[in-house]
CSV table of C-alpha atoms in Angstrom, one decimal:
chain,number,residue,atom,x,y,z
A,123,MET,CA,12.5,-26.2,5.4
A,124,LYS,CA,8.9,-25.1,5.6
A,125,PRO,CA,8.2,-21.5,4.9
A,126,ASP,CA,6.4,-19.2,7.3
A,127,TYR,CA,3.7,-18.6,4.7
A,128,GLU,CA,2.9,-20.0,1.2
A,129,THR,CA,2.8,-16.4,-0.3
A,130,LEU,CA,4.1,-13.0,0.9
A,131,ILE,CA,2.4,-9.8,-0.4
A,132,VAL,CA,4.4,-6.5,-0.1
A,133,GLY,CA,1.8,-3.7,0.1
A,134,ALA,CA,-1.8,-3.2,1.1
A,135,GLY,CA,-2.9,-1.0,-1.9
A,136,PHE,CA,-5.2,-2.0,-4.5
A,137,SER,CA,-2.9,-4.5,-6.0
A,138,GLY,CA,-2.1,-6.2,-2.8
A,139,ILE,CA,-5.8,-6.1,-1.6
A,140,GLY,CA,-6.9,-7.6,-5.0
A,141,ALA,CA,-4.2,-10.3,-4.8
A,142,ALA,CA,-5.1,-11.3,-1.3
A,143,ILE,CA,-8.8,-11.5,-2.1
A,144,ASN,CA,-8.3,-13.7,-5.2
A,145,LEU,CA,-5.8,-16.0,-3.4
A,146,ASP,CA,-8.6,-16.6,-0.8
A,147,LYS,CA,-11.2,-17.1,-3.5
A,148,ALA,CA,-8.8,-19.7,-5.0
A,149,GLY,CA,-8.4,-21.5,-1.7
A,150,LEU,CA,-4.9,-20.3,-1.2
A,151,GLY,CA,-5.3,-18.3,2.0
A,152,ASP,CA,-1.8,-19.0,3.6
A,153,TYR,CA,-0.4,-15.6,3.0
A,154,GLN,CA,0.8,-12.5,4.8
A,155,ILE,CA,0.5,-8.8,3.7
A,156,ILE,CA,3.4,-6.6,4.9
A,157,GLU,CA,2.4,-2.9,4.7
A,158,ALA,CA,4.6,0.1,5.6
A,159,GLY,CA,1.7,2.4,6.4
A,160,GLU,CA,-0.7,2.2,9.4
A,161,GLY,CA,-3.7,1.7,7.1
A,162,ALA,CA,-4.7,0.1,3.7
A,163,GLY,CA,-5.1,2.0,0.4
A,164,GLY,CA,-1.5,2.5,-0.9
A,165,THR,CA,-1.4,5.7,-2.9
A,166,TRP,CA,-4.6,6.8,-1.1
A,167,TYR,CA,-3.2,6.2,2.3
A,168,TRP,CA,0.1,8.1,1.7
A,169,ASN,CA,-1.2,11.1,-0.4
A,170,THR,CA,-3.5,13.3,1.8
A,171,TYR,CA,-2.8,16.8,0.4
A,172,PRO,CA,-5.8,19.2,0.2
A,173,GLY,CA,-8.0,18.5,-2.9
A,174,ILE,CA,-6.5,15.1,-3.8
A,175,ALA,CA,-8.9,13.2,-6.0
A,176,VAL,CA,-8.7,10.7,-8.8
A,177,ASP,CA,-7.9,11.8,-12.4
A,178,ILE,CA,-10.0,9.1,-14.1
A,179,PRO,CA,-13.7,8.2,-13.3
A,180,SER,CA,-14.0,6.7,-9.8
A,181,PHE,CA,-15.5,3.4,-10.9
A,182,SER,CA,-12.1,2.6,-12.7
A,183,TYR,CA,-10.7,2.0,-9.3
A,184,GLN,CA,-13.1,-0.5,-8.0
A,185,PHE,CA,-12.8,-4.2,-8.2
A,186,SER,CA,-15.2,-5.9,-10.6
A,187,PHE,CA,-16.4,-8.2,-7.8
A,188,GLU,CA,-16.9,-5.3,-5.3
A,189,LYS,CA,-18.6,-2.4,-7.1
A,190,SER,CA,-19.4,0.7,-5.1
A,191,PRO,CA,-22.5,2.8,-6.1
A,192,ASP,CA,-21.6,5.3,-3.5
A,193,TRP,CA,-19.1,7.6,-5.1
A,194,THR,CA,-19.9,11.1,-4.4
A,195,ARG,CA,-18.5,12.4,-7.7
A,196,THR,CA,-17.4,11.2,-11.0
A,197,TYR,CA,-13.7,12.1,-9.8
A,198,ALA,CA,-13.9,11.0,-6.2
A,199,PRO,CA,-11.7,12.6,-3.4
A,200,GLY,CA,-8.9,10.4,-2.2
A,201,ARG,CA,-10.4,9.9,1.2
A,202,GLU,CA,-13.2,7.9,-0.7
A,203,LEU,CA,-10.7,5.7,-2.4
A,204,ARG,CA,-9.0,5.0,1.0
A,205,ALA,CA,-12.3,4.3,2.6
A,206,TYR,CA,-13.2,1.9,-0.3
A,207,ALA,CA,-9.8,0.1,0.3
A,208,GLU,CA,-10.5,-0.2,4.0
A,209,HIS,CA,-14.0,-1.5,3.3
A,210,CYS,CA,-12.6,-4.2,1.1
A,211,VAL,CA,-10.0,-5.2,3.7
A,212,ASP,CA,-12.8,-5.6,6.3
A,213,LYS,CA,-15.5,-7.2,4.1
A,214,TYR,CA,-13.1,-9.9,2.9
A,215,GLY,CA,-11.4,-10.5,6.3
A,216,LEU,CA,-7.9,-9.4,5.2
A,217,ARG,CA,-7.0,-7.3,8.3
A,218,PRO,CA,-5.8,-10.2,10.5
A,219,LYS,CA,-3.4,-11.1,7.7
A,220,ILE,CA,-1.8,-7.6,7.4
A,221,ARG,CA,1.2,-6.5,9.3
A,222,PHE,CA,0.8,-2.7,9.3
A,223,GLY,CA,3.5,-0.3,10.1
A,224,THR,CA,6.1,-2.8,8.8
A,225,LYS,CA,8.7,-2.0,6.2
A,226,VAL,CA,10.4,-4.6,3.9
A,227,LEU,CA,14.1,-3.8,3.9
A,228,GLY,CA,15.2,-6.5,1.5
A,229,ALA,CA,14.0,-9.7,-0.3
A,230,ARG,CA,16.1,-12.4,-1.6
A,231,PHE,CA,15.5,-15.7,-3.0
A,232,ASP,CA,17.0,-18.7,-1.1
A,233,ASP,CA,18.0,-21.2,-3.9
A,234,ASP,CA,18.9,-23.9,-1.4
A,235,HIS,CA,15.4,-23.9,0.2
A,236,SER,CA,13.4,-22.7,-2.7
A,237,LEU,CA,11.8,-19.8,-0.8
A,238,TRP,CA,11.9,-16.0,-0.4
A,239,ARG,CA,13.3,-14.4,2.6
A,240,LEU,CA,12.1,-10.8,3.5
A,241,GLU,CA,14.0,-8.7,6.0
A,242,LEU,CA,11.7,-6.5,8.1
A,243,ASP,CA,12.5,-3.2,9.7
A,244,SER,CA,11.8,-4.9,13.1
A,245,GLY,CA,14.9,-7.1,12.5
A,246,ALA,CA,12.7,-10.1,11.9
A,247,GLU,CA,12.8,-12.3,8.8
A,248,ILE,CA,9.7,-14.0,7.3
A,249,THR,CA,9.8,-16.6,4.5
A,250,GLY,CA,7.5,-17.6,1.7
A,251,ARG,CA,7.3,-19.8,-1.4
A,252,PHE,CA,5.9,-17.1,-3.5
A,253,LEU,CA,6.3,-13.4,-3.4
A,254,ILE,CA,3.9,-10.7,-4.8
A,255,ASN,CA,5.5,-7.2,-4.9
A,256,ALA,CA,2.5,-4.9,-4.7
A,257,SER,CA,4.3,-1.9,-3.2
A,258,GLY,CA,3.5,0.4,-6.1
A,259,VAL,CA,5.6,3.0,-7.9
A,260,LEU,CA,4.4,5.9,-5.7
A,261,ILE,CA,5.5,4.6,-2.2
A,262,THR,CA,8.7,6.5,-2.1
A,263,PRO,CA,8.6,10.3,-2.8
A,264,ASN,CA,10.8,11.2,-5.8
A,265,LEU,CA,12.3,14.5,-4.7
A,266,PRO,CA,13.6,16.7,-7.6
A,267,ASP,CA,17.3,17.4,-7.7
A,268,ILE,CA,17.4,21.2,-7.4
A,269,ASP,CA,20.6,23.1,-6.9
A,270,GLY,CA,20.6,24.9,-3.5
A,271,VAL,CA,17.5,23.1,-2.1
A,272,ASP,CA,19.5,22.3,1.1
A,273,SER,CA,20.0,26.0,1.8
A,274,PHE,CA,16.4,27.0,1.2
A,275,ALA,CA,15.0,28.4,4.4
A,276,GLY,CA,11.2,28.0,3.5
A,277,LEU,CA,8.8,25.1,3.9
A,278,THR,CA,9.0,22.2,1.6
A,279,MET,CA,6.9,19.1,1.5
A,280,HIS,CA,6.1,16.3,-0.9
A,281,THR,CA,2.5,15.5,-1.7
A,282,ALA,CA,3.0,11.9,-0.5
A,283,ARG,CA,4.1,13.1,3.0
A,284,TRP,CA,1.8,16.2,3.5
A,285,ASP,CA,2.3,18.0,6.8
A,286,HIS,CA,-1.3,19.0,7.8
A,287,THR,CA,0.1,21.0,10.7
A,288,GLN,CA,1.3,23.6,8.4
A,289,ASP,CA,-1.1,26.5,7.8
A,290,LEU,CA,-0.8,27.5,4.0
A,291,THR,CA,-3.4,30.1,4.0
A,292,GLY,CA,-2.3,32.9,1.9
């Protein structure tokens, strides 16, 4: 059985973008990136709360082969990191190989056919010989287990799912 792709990459954050670019550079361009968000950037796509910025110098987040001299601050705001990720996606021609807005519900290795099977939220299945899990550790908000939180009548939100419609002026 021939797989749909040679390589499947889960996540279009910095790890997924970097993996794809390096696969292309190595002549291994038969891959597909599956991304739950509607844009690239991983953490910088999902976390949009007011004041978000890097906590280490901005240049630490850039690829060695794609340096950005345009950081506005030593500790750049999150929107700049996201813009840099989108820039890399476009400059290196990755966008046609990314399935945005698609969640991977499960991944299993098929021993009989020596390939990976990914179940997508659309109900579809895609296959690949290799799997790169670049989904990151911050993709799913980790909500604290607080007694009584279900009965709290006030507003709650996680930084990774910030609700910009809420006015928090105080």
